[in-house]
Short mmCIF file of C-alpha atoms in Angstrom, two decimals:
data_model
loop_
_atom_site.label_atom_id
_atom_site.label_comp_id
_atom_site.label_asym_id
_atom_site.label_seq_id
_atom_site.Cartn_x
_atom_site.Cartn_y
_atom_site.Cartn_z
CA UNK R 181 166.46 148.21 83.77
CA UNK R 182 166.67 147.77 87.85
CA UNK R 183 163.13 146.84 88.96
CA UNK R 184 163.31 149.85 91.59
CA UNK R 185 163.96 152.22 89.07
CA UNK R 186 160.71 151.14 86.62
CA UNK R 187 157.34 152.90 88.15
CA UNK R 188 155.07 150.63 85.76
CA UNK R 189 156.27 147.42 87.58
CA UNK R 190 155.26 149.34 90.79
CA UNK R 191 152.01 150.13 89.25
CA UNK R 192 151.57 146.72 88.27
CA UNK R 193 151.69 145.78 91.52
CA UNK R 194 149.33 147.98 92.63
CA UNK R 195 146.88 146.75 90.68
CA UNK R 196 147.40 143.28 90.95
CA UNK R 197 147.32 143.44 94.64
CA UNK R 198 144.21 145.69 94.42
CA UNK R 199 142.51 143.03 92.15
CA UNK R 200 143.44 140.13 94.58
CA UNK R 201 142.32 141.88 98.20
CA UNK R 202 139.23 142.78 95.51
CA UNK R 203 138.71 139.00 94.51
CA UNK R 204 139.25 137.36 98.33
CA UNK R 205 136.71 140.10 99.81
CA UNK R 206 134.45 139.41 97.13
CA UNK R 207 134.99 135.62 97.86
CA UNK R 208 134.63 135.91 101.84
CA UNK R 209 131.19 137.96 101.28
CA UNK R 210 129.87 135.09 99.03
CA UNK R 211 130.35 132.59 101.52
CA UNK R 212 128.68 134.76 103.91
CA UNK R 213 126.01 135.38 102.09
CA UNK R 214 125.63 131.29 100.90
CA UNK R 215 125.88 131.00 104.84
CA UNK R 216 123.35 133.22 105.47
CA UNK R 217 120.91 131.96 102.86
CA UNK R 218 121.03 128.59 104.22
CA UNK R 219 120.30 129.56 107.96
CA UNK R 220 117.86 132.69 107.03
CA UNK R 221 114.78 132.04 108.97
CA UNK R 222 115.49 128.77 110.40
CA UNK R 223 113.69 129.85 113.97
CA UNK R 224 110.48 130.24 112.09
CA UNK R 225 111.08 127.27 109.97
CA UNK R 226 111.43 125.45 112.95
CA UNK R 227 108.36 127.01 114.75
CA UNK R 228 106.32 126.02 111.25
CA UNK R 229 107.37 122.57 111.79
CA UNK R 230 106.20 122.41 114.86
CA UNK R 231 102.76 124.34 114.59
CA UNK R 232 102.41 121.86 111.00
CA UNK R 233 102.81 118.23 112.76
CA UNK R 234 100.56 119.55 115.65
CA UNK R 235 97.44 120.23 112.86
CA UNK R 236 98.18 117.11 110.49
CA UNK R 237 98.66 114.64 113.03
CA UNK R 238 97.11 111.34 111.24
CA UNK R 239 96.76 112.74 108.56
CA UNK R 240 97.97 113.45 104.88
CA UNK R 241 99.79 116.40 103.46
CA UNK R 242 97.13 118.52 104.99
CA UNK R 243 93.70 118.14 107.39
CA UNK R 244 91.54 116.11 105.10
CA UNK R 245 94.29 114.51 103.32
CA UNK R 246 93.44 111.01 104.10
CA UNK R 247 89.91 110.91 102.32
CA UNK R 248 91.43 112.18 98.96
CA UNK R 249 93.94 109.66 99.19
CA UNK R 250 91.60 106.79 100.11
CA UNK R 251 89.01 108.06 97.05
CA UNK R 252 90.68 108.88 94.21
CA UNK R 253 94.04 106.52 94.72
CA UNK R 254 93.83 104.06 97.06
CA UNK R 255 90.27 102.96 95.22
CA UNK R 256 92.36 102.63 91.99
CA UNK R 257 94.91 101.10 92.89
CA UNK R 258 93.87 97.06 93.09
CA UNK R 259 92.93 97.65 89.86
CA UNK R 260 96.53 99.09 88.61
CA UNK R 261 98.25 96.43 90.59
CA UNK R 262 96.27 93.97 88.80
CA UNK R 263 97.66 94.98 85.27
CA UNK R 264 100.32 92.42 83.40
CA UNK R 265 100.54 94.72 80.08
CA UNK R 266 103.54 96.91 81.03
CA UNK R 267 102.19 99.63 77.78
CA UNK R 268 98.52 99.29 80.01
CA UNK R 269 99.93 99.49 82.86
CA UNK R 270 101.91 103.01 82.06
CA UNK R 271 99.02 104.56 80.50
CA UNK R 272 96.75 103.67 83.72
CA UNK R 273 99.03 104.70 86.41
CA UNK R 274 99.53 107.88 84.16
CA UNK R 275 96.15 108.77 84.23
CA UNK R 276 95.73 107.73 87.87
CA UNK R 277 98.16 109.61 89.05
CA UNK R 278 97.44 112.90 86.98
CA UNK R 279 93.57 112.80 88.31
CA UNK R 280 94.71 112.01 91.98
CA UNK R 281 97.01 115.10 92.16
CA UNK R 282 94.35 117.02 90.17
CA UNK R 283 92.31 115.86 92.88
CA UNK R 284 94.59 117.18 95.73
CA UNK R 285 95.17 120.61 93.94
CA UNK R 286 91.54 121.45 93.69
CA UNK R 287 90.64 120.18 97.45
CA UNK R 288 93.27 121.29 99.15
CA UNK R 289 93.09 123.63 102.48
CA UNK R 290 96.92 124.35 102.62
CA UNK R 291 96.43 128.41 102.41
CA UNK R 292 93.63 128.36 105.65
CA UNK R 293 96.51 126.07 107.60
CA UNK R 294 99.17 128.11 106.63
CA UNK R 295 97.64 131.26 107.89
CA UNK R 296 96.73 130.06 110.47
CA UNK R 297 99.80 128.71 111.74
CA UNK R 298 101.50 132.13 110.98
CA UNK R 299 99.09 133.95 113.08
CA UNK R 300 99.47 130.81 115.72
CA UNK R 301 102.92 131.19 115.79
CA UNK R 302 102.96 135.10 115.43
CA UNK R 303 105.29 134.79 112.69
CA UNK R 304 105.21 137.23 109.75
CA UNK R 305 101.99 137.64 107.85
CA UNK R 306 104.50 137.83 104.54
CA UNK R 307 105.54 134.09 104.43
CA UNK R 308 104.62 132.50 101.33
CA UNK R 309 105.26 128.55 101.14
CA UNK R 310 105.16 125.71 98.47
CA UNK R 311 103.80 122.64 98.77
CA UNK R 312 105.06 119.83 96.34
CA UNK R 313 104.11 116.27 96.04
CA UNK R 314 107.82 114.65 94.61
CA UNK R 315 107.36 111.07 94.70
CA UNK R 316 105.26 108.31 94.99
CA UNK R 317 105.94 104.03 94.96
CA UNK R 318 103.30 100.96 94.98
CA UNK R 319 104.30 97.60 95.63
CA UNK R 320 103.25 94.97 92.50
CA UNK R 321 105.62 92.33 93.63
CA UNK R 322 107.30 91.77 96.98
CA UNK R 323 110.74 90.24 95.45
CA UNK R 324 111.01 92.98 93.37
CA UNK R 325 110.41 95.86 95.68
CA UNK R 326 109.55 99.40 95.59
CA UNK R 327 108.28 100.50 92.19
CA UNK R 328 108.12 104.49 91.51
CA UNK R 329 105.37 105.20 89.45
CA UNK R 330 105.64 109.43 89.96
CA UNK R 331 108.28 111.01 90.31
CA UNK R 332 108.89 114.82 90.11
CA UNK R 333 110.96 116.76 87.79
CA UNK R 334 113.04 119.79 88.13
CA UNK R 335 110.61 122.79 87.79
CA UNK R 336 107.93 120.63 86.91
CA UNK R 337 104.76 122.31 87.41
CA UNK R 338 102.53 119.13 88.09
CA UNK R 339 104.38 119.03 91.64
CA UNK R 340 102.85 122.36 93.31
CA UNK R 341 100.03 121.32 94.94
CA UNK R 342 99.25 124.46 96.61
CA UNK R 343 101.60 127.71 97.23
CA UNK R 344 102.72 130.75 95.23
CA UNK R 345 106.65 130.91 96.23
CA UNK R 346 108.09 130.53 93.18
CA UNK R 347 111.66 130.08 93.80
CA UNK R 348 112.23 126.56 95.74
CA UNK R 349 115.28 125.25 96.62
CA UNK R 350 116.95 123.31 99.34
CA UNK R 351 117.68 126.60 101.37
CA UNK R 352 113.97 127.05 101.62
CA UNK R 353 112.96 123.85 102.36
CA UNK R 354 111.14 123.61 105.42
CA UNK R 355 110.57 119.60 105.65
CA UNK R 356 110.51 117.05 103.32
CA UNK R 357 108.67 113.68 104.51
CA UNK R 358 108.00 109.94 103.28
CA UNK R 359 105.43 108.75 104.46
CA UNK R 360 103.85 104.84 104.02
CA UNK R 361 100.70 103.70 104.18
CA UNK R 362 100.18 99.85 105.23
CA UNK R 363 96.66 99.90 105.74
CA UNK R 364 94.83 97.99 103.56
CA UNK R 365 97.41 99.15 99.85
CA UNK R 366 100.87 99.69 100.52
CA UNK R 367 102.24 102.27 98.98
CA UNK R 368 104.58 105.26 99.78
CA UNK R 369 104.61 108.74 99.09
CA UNK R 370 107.28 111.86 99.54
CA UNK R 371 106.41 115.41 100.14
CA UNK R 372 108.08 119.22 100.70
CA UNK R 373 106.72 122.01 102.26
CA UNK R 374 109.00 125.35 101.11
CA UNK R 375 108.40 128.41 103.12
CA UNK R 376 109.97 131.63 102.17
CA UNK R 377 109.75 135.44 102.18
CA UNK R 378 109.10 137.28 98.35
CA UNK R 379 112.29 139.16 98.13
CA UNK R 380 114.65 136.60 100.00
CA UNK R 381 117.67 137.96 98.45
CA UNK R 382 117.27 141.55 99.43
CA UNK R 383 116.34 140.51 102.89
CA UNK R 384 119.59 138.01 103.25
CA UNK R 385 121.81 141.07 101.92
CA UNK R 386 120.09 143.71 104.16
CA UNK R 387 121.09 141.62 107.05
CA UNK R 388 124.62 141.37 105.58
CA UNK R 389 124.75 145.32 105.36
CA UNK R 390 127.17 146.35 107.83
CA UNK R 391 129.45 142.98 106.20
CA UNK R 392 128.87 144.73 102.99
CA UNK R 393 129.73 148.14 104.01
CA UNK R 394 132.70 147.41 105.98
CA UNK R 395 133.86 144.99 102.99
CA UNK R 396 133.60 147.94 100.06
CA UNK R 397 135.11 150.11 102.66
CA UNK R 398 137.74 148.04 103.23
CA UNK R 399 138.45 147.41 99.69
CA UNK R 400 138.22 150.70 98.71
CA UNK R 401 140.43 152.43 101.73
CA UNK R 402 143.37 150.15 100.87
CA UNK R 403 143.06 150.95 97.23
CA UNK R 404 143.44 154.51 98.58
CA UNK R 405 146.28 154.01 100.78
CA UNK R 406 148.10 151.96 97.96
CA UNK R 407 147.52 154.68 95.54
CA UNK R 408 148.66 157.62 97.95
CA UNK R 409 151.57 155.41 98.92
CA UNK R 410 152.51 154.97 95.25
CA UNK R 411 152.16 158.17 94.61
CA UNK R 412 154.48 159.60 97.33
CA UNK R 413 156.94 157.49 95.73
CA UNK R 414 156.72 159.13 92.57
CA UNK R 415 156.49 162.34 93.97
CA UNK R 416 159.47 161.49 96.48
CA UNK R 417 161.12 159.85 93.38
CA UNK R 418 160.83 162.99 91.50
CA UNK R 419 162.02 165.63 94.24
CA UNK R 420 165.19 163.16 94.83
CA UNK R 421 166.38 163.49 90.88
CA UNK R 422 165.30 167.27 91.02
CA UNK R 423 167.96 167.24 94.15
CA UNK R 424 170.35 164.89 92.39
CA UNK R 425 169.95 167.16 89.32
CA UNK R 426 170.07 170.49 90.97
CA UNK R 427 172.81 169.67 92.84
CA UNK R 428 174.82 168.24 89.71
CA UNK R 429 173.55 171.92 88.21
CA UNK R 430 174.48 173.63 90.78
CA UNK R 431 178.12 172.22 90.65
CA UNK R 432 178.66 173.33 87.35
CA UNK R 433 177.26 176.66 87.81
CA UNK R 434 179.60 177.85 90.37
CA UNK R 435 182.67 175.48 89.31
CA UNK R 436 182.50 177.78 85.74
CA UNK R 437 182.94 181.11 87.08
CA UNK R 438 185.35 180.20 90.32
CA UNK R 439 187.39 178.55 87.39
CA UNK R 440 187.14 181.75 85.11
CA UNK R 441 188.31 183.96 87.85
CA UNK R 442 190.94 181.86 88.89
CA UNK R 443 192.25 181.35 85.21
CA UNK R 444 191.44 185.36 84.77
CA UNK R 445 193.68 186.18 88.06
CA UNK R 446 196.14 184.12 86.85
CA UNK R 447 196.47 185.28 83.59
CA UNK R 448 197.02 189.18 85.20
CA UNK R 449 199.60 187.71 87.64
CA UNK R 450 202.13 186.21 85.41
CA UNK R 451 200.90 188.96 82.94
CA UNK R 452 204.54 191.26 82.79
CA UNK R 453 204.56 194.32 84.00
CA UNK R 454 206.60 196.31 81.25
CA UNK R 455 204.47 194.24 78.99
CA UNK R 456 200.77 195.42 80.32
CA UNK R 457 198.61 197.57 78.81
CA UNK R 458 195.23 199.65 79.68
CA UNK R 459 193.10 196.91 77.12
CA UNK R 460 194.20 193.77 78.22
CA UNK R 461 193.61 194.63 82.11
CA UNK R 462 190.67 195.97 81.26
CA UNK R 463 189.09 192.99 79.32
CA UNK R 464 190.47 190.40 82.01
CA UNK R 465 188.94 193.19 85.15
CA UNK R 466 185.83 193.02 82.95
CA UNK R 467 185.45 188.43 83.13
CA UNK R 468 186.66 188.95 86.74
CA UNK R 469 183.43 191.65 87.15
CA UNK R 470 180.78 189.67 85.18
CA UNK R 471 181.87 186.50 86.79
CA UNK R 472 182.02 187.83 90.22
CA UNK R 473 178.31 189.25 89.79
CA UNK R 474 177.18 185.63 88.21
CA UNK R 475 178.74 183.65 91.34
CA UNK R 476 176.91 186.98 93.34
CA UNK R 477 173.60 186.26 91.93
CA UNK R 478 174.22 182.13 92.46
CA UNK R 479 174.57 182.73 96.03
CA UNK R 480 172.15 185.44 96.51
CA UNK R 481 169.46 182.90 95.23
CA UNK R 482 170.98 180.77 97.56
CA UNK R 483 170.34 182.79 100.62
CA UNK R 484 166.75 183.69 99.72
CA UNK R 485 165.79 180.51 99.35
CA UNK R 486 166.77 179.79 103.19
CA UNK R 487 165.71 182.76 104.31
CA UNK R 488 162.56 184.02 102.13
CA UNK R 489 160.60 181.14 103.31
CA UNK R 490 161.02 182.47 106.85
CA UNK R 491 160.16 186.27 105.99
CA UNK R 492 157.34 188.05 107.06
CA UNK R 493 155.85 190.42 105.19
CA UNK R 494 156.12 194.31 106.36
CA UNK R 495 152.58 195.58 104.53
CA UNK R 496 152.05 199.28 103.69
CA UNK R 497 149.19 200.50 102.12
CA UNK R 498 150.66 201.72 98.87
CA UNK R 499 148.87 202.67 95.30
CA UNK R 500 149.65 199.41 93.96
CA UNK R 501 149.34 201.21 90.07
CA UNK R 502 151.77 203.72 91.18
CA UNK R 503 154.13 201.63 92.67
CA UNK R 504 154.65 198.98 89.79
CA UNK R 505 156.03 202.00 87.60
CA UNK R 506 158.32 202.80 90.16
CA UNK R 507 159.69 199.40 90.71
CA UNK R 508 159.68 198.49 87.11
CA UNK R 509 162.01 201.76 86.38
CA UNK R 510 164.42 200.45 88.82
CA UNK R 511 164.01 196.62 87.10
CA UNK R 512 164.54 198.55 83.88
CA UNK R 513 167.91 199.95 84.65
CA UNK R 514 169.13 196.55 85.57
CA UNK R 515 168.42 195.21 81.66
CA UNK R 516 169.41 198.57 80.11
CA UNK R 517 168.45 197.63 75.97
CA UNK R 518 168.67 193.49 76.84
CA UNK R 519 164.29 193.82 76.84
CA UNK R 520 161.90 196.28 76.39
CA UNK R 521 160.14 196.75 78.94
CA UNK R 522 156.28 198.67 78.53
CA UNK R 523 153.65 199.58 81.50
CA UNK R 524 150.43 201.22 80.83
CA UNK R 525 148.92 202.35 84.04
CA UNK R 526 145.39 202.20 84.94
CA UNK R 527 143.91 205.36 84.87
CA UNK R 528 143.08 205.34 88.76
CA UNK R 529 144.55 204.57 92.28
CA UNK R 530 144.28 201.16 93.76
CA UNK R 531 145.23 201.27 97.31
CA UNK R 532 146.22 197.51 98.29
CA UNK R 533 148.23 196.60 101.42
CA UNK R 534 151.95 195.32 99.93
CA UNK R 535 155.25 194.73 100.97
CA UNK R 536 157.27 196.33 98.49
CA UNK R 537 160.04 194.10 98.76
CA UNK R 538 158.36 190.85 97.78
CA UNK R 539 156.44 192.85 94.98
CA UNK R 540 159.97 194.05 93.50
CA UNK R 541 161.14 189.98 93.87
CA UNK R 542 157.65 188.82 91.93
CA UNK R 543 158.12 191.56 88.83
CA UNK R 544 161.65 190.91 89.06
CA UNK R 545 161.65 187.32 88.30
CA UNK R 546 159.19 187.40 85.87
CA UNK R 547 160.59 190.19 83.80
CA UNK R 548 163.91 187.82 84.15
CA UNK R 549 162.35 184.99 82.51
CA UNK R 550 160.59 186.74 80.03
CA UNK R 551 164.17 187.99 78.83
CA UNK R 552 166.13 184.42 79.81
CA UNK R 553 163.64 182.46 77.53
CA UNK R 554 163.49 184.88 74.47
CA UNK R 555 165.03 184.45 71.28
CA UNK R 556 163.61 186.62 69.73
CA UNK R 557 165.76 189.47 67.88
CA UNK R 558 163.65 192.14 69.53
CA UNK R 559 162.65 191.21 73.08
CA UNK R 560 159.62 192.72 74.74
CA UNK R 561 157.64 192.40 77.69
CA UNK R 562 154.17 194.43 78.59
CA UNK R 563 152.38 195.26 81.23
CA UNK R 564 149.14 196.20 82.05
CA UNK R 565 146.00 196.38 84.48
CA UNK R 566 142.97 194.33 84.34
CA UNK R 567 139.88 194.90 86.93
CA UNK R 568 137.01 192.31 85.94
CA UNK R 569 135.74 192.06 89.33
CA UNK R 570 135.96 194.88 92.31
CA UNK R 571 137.76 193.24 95.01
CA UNK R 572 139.73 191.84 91.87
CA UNK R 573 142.89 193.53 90.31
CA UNK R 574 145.30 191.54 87.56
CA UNK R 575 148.33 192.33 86.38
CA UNK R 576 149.00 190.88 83.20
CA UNK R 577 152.37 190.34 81.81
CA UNK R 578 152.88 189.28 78.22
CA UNK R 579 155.82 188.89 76.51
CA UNK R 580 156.56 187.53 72.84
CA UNK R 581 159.28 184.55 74.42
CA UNK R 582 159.33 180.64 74.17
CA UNK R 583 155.95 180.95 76.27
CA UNK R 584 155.45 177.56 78.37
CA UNK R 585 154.97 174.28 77.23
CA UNK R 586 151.99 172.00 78.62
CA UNK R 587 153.67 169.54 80.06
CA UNK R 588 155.34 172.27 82.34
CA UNK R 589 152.64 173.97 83.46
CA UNK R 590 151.90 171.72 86.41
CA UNK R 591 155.26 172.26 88.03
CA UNK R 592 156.92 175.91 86.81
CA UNK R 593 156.34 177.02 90.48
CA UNK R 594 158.12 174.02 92.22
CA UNK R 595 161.44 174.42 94.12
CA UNK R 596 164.43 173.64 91.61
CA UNK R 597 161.95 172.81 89.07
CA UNK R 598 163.86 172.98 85.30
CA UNK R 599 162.12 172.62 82.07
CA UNK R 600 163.75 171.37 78.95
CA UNK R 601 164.07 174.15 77.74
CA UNK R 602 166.09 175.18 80.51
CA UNK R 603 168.62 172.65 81.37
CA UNK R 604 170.86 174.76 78.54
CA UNK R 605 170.42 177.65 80.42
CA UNK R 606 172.08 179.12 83.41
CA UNK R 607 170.33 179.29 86.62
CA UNK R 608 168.56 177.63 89.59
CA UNK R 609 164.89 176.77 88.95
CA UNK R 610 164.18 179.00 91.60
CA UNK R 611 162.99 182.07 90.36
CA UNK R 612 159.08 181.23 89.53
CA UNK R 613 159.42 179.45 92.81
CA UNK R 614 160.37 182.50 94.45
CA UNK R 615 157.80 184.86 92.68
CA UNK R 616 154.77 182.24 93.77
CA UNK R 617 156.43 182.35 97.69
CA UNK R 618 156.21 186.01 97.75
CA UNK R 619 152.77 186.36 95.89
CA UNK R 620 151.12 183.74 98.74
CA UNK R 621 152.85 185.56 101.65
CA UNK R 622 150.67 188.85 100.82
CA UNK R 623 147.80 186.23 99.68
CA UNK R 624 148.40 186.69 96.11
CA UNK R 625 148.25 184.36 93.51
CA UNK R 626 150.23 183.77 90.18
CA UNK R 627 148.48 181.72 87.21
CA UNK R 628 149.52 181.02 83.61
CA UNK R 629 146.84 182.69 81.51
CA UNK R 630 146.79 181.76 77.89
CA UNK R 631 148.78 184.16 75.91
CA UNK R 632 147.21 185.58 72.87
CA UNK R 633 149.61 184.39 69.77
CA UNK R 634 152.87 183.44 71.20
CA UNK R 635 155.08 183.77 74.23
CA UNK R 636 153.74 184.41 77.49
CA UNK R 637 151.08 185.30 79.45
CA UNK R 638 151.15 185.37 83.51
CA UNK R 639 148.77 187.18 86.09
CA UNK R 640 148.98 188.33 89.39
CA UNK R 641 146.11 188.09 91.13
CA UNK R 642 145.50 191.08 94.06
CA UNK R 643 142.77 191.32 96.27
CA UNK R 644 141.84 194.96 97.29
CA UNK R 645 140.21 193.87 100.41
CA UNK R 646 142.46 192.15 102.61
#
């Protein structure tokens, strides 16, 4: 099978290149967003800074920092330097360490600084920060260095000193500082200070709103155009074999009765005189008759279908109830006893404005199918009024054929259009086509109505107040 000619591998495609545009906007907005959540609020971050190194000049972690340390480390630690035991020595520093940040938790003044270097700073009053104490380091022996003796943990709750953000991360660090102390002990300690808003996410994506917007947009627009584009290609696909099809139709329809004329000419030509009789002429007259009206009818449908399209319609106002009997005696003398043809009239006048012409077209047709696609033994086809609404009148027409299968109902009225059902029988596709053309020219519709037990039941649809 020719890839052109297979609509799944176009719909494949589709999809596939719907999922990828889908995938690389989705990937472009993530970076964005990762881009966005690194640099969101670095102006105040940077104005914290500042405002923060101006109040703890000299000082430790916070104002007053420098007396905790000095009592409740700095005291102890000559005496944990001076331990040999290595199982002493990690039980003291434990237990030194654990009071001294105790010691900074309960005594801190971190919340009164922050405030007021918000208010300094005229920053947002919703900034909530974190401040965590992540490592500290004593000297015990010059040659062997630095020796940690804390050091924080990932999500380890001992490292808040003061702060409610509860999400930390690099992207919300504001600083993060080592400082050493050479005065009298050495030792060295390191320190972060987050800063962040509550709902950082929703803030970082309502600054990326228009990129969001115009992203889904995006995305979703050339899904559109992709699906409209494949689906004028179906559609175009379709109308080309209903042309390619019609027009292999339509050869055959007119090639078989040119040829039976021709053959039925020929046959009275070399037909001798002496020999001639009243029967024979009148049975090769008779093919020449019913195959001149056929190739008649061919190229009357023909002509309407170039010119009915063009037509305007010449409106009378006409008792629509009256006027169907009338037309459907003179579409009754055209099937003499091929279908029965019944019409029970409404027991009042409904004036309606209606070009008689197209009506006699849309009853014609219809009455034509309901005979074409009828096996039955004893055709029949009924008509008859019903008035649900008052600026409402249907015509239903039932008739005990084929009726209409559902995967035909979506096209019956199209140009050319041919069912299954019949490609074994002569004709055009045209005639629903036509009745529809002529039913929206007076602003009429046509709909399939579900027929009762079997065959077929179509409506006309009239407005009385046009």
């Amino acid at each position: 099978m020719k890839v052109k000619d297979n609509p799944k591998v176009y719909q494949w495609v589709l999809v596939l290149s719907s999922v990828a545009l889908a995938c690389m906007v989705t990937f472009l907005v993530f970076n964005t967003y990762k881009l966005k959540d690194e640099r969101f609020h670095a102006f105040q971050k940077e104005s914290m800074i500042s405002a923060y190194g101006q109040y703890v000049k000299n000082e430790k972690l916070f104002p007053g920092g420098n007396k905790l340390f000095a009592e409740h480390f700095e005291k102890q630690l000559p005496f944990l330097l001076s331990i040999e035991d290595q199982a002493l020595f990690d039980t003291t520093r434990d237990s030194i360490v654990n009071a001294f940040l105790g010691q900074l938790r309960q005594h801190h003044n971190f919340d009164t600084l922050f405030q007021r270097i918000l208010i300094d700073q005229q920053l947002d009053r919703d900034f909530v920060y974190k401040l965590t104490f992540d490592r500290l380091e004593i000297i015990k022996n010059p040659d062997r260095g630095w020796i940690p003796i804390y050091q924080v943990k990932a999500d380890d709750p001992q490292a808040g000193i003061a702060g409610t953000l509860r999400k930390i991360s690099n992207n919300n660090r504001a600083l993060q500082l080592s400082i050493n102390n050479n005065q009298g002990a050495e030792y060295r300690f390191t320190y972060s200070l987050f800063v962040d808003r509550p709902n950082r996410v929703s803030q970082v994506l309502q600054d990326m709103s228009l990129v969001l917007f115009f992203s889904v947009a995006c995305i979703l627009l050339t899904i559109l155009i992709n699906y409209r584009t494949f689906q004028n290609w179906v559609n175009q696909r379709k109308e080309t074999q209903l042309k390619n099809d019609f027009i292999q139709h339509i050869r055959h329809e007119f090639n078989t009765p040119i040829t039976t004329i021709v053959v039925a000419a020929r046959s009275l030509y070399d037909m001798p005189f002496a020999r001639a009789n009243e029967k024979e002429v009148k049975e090769t007259s008779a093919i020449i008759e019913r195959q001149g009206m056929r190739l008649r009818f061919y190229v009357k449908q023909i002509l309407m279908s170039i010119t009915l399209e063009e037509q305007k319609p010449d409106f009378l106002l006409s008792d629509i109830n009256e006027l169907t009997a009338v037309l459907l005696c003179d579409i009754a003398l055209r099937f003499e006893d091929k279908i029965s043809i019944t019409y029970k009239k409404a027991d009042q006048a409904y004036p309606v404005w209606v070009d008689s012409l197209l009506y006699l077209c849309i009853l014609d047709n219809l009455i034509e199918n309901a005979y074409k696609f009828n096996k039955e033994k004893n055709k029949h086809v009924h008509l008859f009024w019903q008035v649900t609404d008052a600026d409402v009148l249907r015509l239903c027409i039932q008739d005990n054929g084929e009726g209409i299968s559902a995967d035909d109902l979506n096209y019956i009225f199209q140009k050319f259009y041919r069912s299954k059902k019949a490609q074994s029988r002569s004709g055009l596709g045209l005639g629903l086509y036509y009745s529809y053309l002529c039913a929206s020219k007076m602003n009429w519709e046509i709909v399939v109505a579900d027929a009762p037990k079997k065959g077929t039941s179509m409506e006309i649809i009239i407005p009385t107040k046009n």
